[in-house]
Short mmCIF file of C-alpha atoms in Angstrom, two decimals:
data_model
loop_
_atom_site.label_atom_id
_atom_site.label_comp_id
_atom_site.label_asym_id
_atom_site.label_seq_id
_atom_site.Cartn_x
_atom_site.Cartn_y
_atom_site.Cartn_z
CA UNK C 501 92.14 82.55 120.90
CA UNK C 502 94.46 84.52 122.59
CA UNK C 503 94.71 88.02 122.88
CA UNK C 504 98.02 90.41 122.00
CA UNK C 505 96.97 94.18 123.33
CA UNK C 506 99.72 96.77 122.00
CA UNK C 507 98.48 99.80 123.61
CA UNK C 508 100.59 103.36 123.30
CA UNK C 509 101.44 106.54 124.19
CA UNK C 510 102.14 106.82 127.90
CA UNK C 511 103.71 109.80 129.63
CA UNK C 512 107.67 109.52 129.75
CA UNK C 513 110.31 106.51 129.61
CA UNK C 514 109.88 105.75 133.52
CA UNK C 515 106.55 106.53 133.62
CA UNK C 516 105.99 103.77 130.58
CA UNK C 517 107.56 101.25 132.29
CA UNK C 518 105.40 101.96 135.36
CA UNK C 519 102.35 102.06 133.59
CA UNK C 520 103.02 99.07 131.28
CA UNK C 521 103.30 96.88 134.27
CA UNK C 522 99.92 98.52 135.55
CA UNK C 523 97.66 95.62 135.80
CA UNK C 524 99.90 93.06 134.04
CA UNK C 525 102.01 90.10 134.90
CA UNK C 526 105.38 88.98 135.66
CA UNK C 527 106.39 86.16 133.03
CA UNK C 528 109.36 83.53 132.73
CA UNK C 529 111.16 84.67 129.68
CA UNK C 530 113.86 82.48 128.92
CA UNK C 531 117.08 84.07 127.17
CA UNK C 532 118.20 81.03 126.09
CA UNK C 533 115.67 78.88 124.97
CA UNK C 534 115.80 75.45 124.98
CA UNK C 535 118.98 75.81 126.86
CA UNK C 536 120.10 75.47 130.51
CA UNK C 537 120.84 78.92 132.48
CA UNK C 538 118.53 81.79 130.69
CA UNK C 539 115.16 81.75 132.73
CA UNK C 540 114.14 84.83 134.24
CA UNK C 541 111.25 86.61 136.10
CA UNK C 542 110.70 89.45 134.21
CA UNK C 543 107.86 92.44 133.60
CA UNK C 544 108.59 94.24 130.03
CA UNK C 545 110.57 93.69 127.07
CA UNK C 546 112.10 96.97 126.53
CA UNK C 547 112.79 97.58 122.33
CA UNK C 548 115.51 99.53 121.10
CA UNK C 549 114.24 102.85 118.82
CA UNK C 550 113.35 101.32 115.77
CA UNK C 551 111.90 102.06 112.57
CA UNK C 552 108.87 102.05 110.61
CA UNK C 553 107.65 103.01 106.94
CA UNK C 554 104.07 103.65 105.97
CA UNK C 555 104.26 102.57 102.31
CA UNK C 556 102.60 105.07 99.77
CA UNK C 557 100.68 107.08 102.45
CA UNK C 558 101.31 110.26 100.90
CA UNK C 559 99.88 109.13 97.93
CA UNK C 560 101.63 109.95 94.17
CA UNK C 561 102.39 112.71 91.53
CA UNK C 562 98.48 112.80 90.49
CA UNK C 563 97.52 113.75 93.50
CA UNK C 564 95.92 110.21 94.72
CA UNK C 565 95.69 110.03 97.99
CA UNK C 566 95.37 106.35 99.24
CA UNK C 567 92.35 105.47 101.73
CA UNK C 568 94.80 102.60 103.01
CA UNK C 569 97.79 101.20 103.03
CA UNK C 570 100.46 99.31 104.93
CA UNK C 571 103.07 100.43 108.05
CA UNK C 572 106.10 98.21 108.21
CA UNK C 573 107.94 98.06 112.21
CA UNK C 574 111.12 96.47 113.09
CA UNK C 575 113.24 96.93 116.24
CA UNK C 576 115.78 95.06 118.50
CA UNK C 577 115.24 93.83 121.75
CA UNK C 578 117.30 96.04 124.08
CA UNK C 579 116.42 94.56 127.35
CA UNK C 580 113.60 92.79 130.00
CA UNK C 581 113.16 94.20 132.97
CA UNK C 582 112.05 93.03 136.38
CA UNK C 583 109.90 95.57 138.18
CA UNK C 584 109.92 93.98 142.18
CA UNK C 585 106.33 94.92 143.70
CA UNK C 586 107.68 96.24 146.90
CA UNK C 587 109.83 99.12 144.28
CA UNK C 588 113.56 98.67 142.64
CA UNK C 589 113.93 96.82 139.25
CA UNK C 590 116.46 94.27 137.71
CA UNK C 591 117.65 94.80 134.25
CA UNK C 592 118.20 91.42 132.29
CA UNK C 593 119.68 91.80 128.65
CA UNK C 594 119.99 88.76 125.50
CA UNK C 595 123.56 86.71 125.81
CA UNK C 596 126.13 88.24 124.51
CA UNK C 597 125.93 87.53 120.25
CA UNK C 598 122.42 86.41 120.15
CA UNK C 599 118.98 88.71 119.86
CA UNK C 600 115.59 89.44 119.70
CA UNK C 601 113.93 91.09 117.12
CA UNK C 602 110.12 92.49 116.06
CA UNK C 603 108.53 93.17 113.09
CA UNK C 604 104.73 93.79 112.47
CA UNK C 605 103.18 94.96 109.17
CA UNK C 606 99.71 97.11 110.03
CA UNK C 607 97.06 98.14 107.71
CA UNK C 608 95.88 100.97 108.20
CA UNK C 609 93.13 103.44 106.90
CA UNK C 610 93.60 107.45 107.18
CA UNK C 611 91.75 110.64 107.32
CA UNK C 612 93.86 114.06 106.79
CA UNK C 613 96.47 113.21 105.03
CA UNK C 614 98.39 116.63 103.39
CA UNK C 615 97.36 118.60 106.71
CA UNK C 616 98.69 118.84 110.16
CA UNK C 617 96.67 116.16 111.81
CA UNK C 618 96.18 112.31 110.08
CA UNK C 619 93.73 110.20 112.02
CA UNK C 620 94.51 106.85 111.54
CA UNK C 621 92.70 103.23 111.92
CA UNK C 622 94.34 100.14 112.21
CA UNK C 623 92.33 97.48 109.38
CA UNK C 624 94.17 94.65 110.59
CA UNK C 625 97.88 93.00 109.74
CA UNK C 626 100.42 90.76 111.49
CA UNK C 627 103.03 90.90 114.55
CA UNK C 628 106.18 88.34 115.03
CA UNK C 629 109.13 88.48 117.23
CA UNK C 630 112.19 86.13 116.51
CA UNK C 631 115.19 84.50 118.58
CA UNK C 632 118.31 84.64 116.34
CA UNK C 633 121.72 82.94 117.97
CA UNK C 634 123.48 85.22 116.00
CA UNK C 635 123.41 89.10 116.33
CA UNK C 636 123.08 90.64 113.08
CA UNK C 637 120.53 93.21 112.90
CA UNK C 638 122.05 96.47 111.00
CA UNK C 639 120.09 99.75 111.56
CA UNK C 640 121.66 101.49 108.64
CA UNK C 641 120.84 98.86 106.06
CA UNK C 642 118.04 97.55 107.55
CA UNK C 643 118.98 93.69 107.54
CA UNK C 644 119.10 91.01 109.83
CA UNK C 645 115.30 91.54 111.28
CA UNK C 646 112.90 88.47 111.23
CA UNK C 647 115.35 85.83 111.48
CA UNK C 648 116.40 82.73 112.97
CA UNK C 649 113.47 81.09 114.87
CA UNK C 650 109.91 82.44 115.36
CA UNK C 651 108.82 82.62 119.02
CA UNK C 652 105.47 84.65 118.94
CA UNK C 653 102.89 85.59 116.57
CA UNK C 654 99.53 86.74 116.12
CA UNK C 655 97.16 88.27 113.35
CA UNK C 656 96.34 92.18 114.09
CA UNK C 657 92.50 93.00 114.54
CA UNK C 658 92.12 96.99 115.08
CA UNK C 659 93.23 100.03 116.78
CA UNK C 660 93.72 103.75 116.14
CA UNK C 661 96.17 106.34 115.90
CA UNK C 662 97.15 109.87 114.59
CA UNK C 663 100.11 111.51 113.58
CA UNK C 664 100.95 115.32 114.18
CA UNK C 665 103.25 117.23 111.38
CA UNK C 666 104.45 120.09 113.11
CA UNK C 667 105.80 121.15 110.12
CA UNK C 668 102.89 121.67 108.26
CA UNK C 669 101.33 122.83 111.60
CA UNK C 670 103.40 125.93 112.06
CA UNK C 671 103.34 126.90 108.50
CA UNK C 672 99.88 127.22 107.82
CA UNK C 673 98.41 130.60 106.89
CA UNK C 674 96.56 131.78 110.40
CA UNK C 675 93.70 133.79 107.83
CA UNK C 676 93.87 132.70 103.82
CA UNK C 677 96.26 135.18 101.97
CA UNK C 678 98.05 136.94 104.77
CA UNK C 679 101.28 135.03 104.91
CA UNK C 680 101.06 134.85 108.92
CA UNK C 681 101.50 131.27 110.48
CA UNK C 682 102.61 129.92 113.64
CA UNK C 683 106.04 130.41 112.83
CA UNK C 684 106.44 133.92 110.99
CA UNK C 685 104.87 135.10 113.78
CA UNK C 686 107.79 133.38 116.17
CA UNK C 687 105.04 131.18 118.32
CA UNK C 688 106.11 128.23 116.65
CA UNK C 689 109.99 127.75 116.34
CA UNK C 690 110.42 123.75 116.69
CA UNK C 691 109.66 122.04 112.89
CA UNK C 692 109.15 125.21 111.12
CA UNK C 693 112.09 124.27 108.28
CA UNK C 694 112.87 120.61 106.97
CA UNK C 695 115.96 119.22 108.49
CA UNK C 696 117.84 116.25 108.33
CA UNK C 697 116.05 112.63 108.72
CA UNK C 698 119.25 110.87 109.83
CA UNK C 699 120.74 112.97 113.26
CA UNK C 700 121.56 109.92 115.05
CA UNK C 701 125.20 110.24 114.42
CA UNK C 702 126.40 110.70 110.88
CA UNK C 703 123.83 111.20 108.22
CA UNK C 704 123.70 107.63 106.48
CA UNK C 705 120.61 108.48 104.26
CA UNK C 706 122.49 111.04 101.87
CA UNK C 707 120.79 114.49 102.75
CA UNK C 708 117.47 113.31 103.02
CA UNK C 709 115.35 116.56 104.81
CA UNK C 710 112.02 115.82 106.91
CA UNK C 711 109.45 117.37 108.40
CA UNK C 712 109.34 117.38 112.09
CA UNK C 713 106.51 115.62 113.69
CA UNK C 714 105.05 112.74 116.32
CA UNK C 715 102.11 110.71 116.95
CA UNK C 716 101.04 107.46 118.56
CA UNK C 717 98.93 103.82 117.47
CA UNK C 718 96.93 101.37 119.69
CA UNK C 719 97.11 97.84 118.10
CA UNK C 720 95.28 94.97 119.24
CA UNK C 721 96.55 91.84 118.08
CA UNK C 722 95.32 88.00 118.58
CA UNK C 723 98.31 86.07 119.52
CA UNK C 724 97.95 82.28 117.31
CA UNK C 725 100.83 81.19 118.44
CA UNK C 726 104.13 81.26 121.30
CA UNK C 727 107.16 78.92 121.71
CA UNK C 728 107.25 77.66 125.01
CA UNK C 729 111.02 76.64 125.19
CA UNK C 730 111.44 81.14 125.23
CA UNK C 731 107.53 81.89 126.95
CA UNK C 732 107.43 79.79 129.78
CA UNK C 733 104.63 80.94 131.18
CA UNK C 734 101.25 80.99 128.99
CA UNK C 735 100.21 84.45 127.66
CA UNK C 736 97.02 85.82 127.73
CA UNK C 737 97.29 89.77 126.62
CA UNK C 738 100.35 91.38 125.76
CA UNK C 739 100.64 95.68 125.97
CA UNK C 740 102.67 97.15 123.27
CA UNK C 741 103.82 100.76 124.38
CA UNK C 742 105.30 103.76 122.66
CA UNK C 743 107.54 106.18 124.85
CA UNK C 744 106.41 109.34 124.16
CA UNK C 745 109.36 111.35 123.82
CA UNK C 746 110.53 108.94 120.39
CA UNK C 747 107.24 107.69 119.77
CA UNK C 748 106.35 108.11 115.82
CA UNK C 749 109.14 110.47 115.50
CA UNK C 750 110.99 112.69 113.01
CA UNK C 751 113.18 113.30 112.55
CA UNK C 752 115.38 110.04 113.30
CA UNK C 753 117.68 110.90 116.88
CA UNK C 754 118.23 107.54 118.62
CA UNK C 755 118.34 105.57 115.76
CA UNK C 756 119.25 105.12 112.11
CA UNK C 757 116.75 105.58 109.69
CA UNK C 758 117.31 102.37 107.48
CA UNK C 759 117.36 101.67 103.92
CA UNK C 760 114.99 98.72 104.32
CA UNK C 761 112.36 98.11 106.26
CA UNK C 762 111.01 95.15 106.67
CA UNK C 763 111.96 94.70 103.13
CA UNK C 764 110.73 98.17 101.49
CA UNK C 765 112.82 100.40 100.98
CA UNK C 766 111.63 104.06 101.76
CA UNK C 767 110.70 106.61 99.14
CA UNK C 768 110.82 110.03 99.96
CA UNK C 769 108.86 113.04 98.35
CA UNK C 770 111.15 113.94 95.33
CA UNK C 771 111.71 118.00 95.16
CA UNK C 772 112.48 119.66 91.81
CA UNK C 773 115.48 121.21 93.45
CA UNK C 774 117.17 120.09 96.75
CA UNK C 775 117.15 117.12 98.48
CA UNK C 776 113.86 114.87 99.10
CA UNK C 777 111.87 115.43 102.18
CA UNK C 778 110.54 112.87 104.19
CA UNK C 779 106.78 114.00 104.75
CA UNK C 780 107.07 116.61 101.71
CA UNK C 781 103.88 116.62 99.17
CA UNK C 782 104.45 113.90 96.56
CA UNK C 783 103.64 116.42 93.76
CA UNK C 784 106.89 115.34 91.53
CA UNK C 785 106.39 111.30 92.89
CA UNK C 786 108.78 109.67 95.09
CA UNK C 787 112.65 108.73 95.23
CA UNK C 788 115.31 106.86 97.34
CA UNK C 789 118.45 107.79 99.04
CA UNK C 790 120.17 106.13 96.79
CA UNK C 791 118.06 108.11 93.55
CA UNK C 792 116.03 105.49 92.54
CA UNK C 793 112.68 107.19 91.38
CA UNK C 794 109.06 105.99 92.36
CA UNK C 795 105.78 107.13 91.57
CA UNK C 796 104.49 107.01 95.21
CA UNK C 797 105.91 108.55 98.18
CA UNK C 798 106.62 106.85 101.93
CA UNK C 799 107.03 108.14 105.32
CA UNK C 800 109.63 107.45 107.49
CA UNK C 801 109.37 107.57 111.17
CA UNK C 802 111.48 106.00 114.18
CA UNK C 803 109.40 104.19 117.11
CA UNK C 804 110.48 103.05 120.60
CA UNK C 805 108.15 100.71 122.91
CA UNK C 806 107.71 98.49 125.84
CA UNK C 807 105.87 95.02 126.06
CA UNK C 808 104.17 94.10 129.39
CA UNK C 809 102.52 90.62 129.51
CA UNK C 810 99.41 89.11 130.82
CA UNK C 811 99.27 85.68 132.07
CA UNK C 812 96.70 83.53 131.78
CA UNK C 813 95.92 82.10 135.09
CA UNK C 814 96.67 78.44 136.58
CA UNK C 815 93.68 76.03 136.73
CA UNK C 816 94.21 75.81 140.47
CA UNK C 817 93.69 79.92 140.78
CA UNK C 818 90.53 79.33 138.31
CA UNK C 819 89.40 76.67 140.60
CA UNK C 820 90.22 79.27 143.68
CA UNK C 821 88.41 81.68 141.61
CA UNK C 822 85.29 79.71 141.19
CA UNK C 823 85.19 78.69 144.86
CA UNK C 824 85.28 82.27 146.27
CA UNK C 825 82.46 83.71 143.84
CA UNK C 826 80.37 80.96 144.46
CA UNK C 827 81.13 81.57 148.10
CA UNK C 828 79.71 85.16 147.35
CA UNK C 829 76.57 84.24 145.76
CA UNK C 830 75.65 82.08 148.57
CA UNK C 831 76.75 85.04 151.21
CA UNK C 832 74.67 87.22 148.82
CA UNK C 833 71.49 84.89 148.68
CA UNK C 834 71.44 84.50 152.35
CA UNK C 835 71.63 88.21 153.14
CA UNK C 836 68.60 88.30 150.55
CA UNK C 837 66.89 85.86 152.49
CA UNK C 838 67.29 87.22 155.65
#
């Protein structure tokens, strides 16, 4: 069986795409399928910011607090690039009107949930990423994900992860009952109040606050199956990598935070007065943008990644391969029997 590694958290956009390609391979990835004209060399899918929802992770009005549950991910293909070896890269993007798109849903178990910190450990789940000839993928709404034809896929095994509130972080009393945090005292100032979930542009989510925060996942994934008319070469390992700087983040900058995703649609902590906060204690149960009530609560968060590939090798370089460590053992056993 074949294996899908989505590793993340690397240091910085450029320094992702360096590190991605770290010990990977270069890939034909053809843009156009069974078509004439779309082959290319390339070294990393690079995904637009996307989103993903971790469905009743913050538990419900009586205080339940669930041990696991599910994290839905979709994004866009933004672009593959080529990274030469010698330095320099080429940029190759999908034909004009056609895309790529992701989605994964990951089970996951926590530890920590309602404090700063949530440890997290990925239970298992599935990955897909689809070929559509027609570009209709609508970050506001959500639709258009998952469709038209299915080019890889692959069954989720395990990982780990965590998730840093820096909202809750800087307003947590320093010593019980003296009112001093991190940010009375002015050594916090970033996430100390709620602001707006959607600042990518207008607000599309109707007021929705959240708390500020960021985190990271490693995912490793078996991949069961790839369509070879897109993946000309065969695939080994894949490495799935979140940019730091947008990776698990709140509140939404470089993307819309969507009304669906993956088909949920996202339930914020309702507040008895004010708008619901993304991340807020589900103490009154949970609600929509649109006011539709829920007795669980959601959390919201925008992603960004990079896929590097690993190839398996051609029979004639296992062959090679063979030849030259059996070519050691017998420069090994004659040194031994000298």
């Amino acid at each position: 069986m074949k294996k899908l590694l989505l590793a993340s958290l690397v240091t910085g956009a450029l320094g992702m795409a360096g590190q991605a390609n770290a010990g990977y391979s270069d890939i034909v990835f053809d843009f156009n399928g069974s078509a004439a004209g779309g082959a290319q060399t390339i070294s990393i899918f690079d995904w637009l910011p996307g989103n993903a929802l971790s469905v009743g992770s913050l538990g419900d009005s009586t205080g339940a607090i669930p041990s696991t549950f599910s994290t839905y991910y979709q994004a866009s293909l933004g672009s593959a690039v080529y990274n030469a070896p010698g330095g320099g890269s080429t940029t190759y993007s999908p034909f004009v009107g056609t895309e790529f798109t992701v989605q994964a849903e990951i089970i996951e178990g926590q530890v920590g949930i309602g404090t700063s910190t949530v440890g997290l450990t990925v239970l298992g789940g599935s990955f897909s990423i689809y070929y559509d000839s027609s570009k209709d993928a609508n970050t506001v709404t959500g639709a258009g994900y998952g469709d038209g034809v299915l080019i890889l896929s692959g069954t989720i095994d395990s990982g780990t992860g965590s998730f840093t509130d820096q909202t809750r972080q800087g307003n947590v009393e320093l010593i019980p009952g003296s009112g001093l945090t991190l940010c009375s005292l002015g050594i916090q100032t970033v996430g100390c109040s709620p602001v707006l979930l959607d600042q990518s542009g207008a607000d599309d989510q109707n007021g929705v606050l959240t708390h500020t925060g960021n985190g990271s996942s490693t995912i490793n994934v078996e991949v069961t199956y790839q369509n070879f008319d897109f993946f000309k070469t065969l695939l080994d390992t894949l490495n799935f990598g979140l940019n730091e700087t947008t990776n698990l983040a709140d509140p939404f900058a470089q993307t819309n935070p969507s009304d669906q995703v993956f088909g949920h649609t996202p339930f914020y902590s309702k507040q008895l007065a004010g708008s619901p906060i993304n991340g807020g204690d589900c103490t009154q149960g949970g609600i929509s943008e649109s006011g539709v009530v829920s007795r669980t609560c959601d959390f919201h968060f925008q992603t960004d990644a990079s896929t590097a590939f690993n190839a398996v090798p051609e029979p004639a370089s296992l062959a090679l391969l063979g030849i030259g460590l059996a070519a050691a053992g017998v420069t090994r056993r004659r040194k031994l029997g000298a």
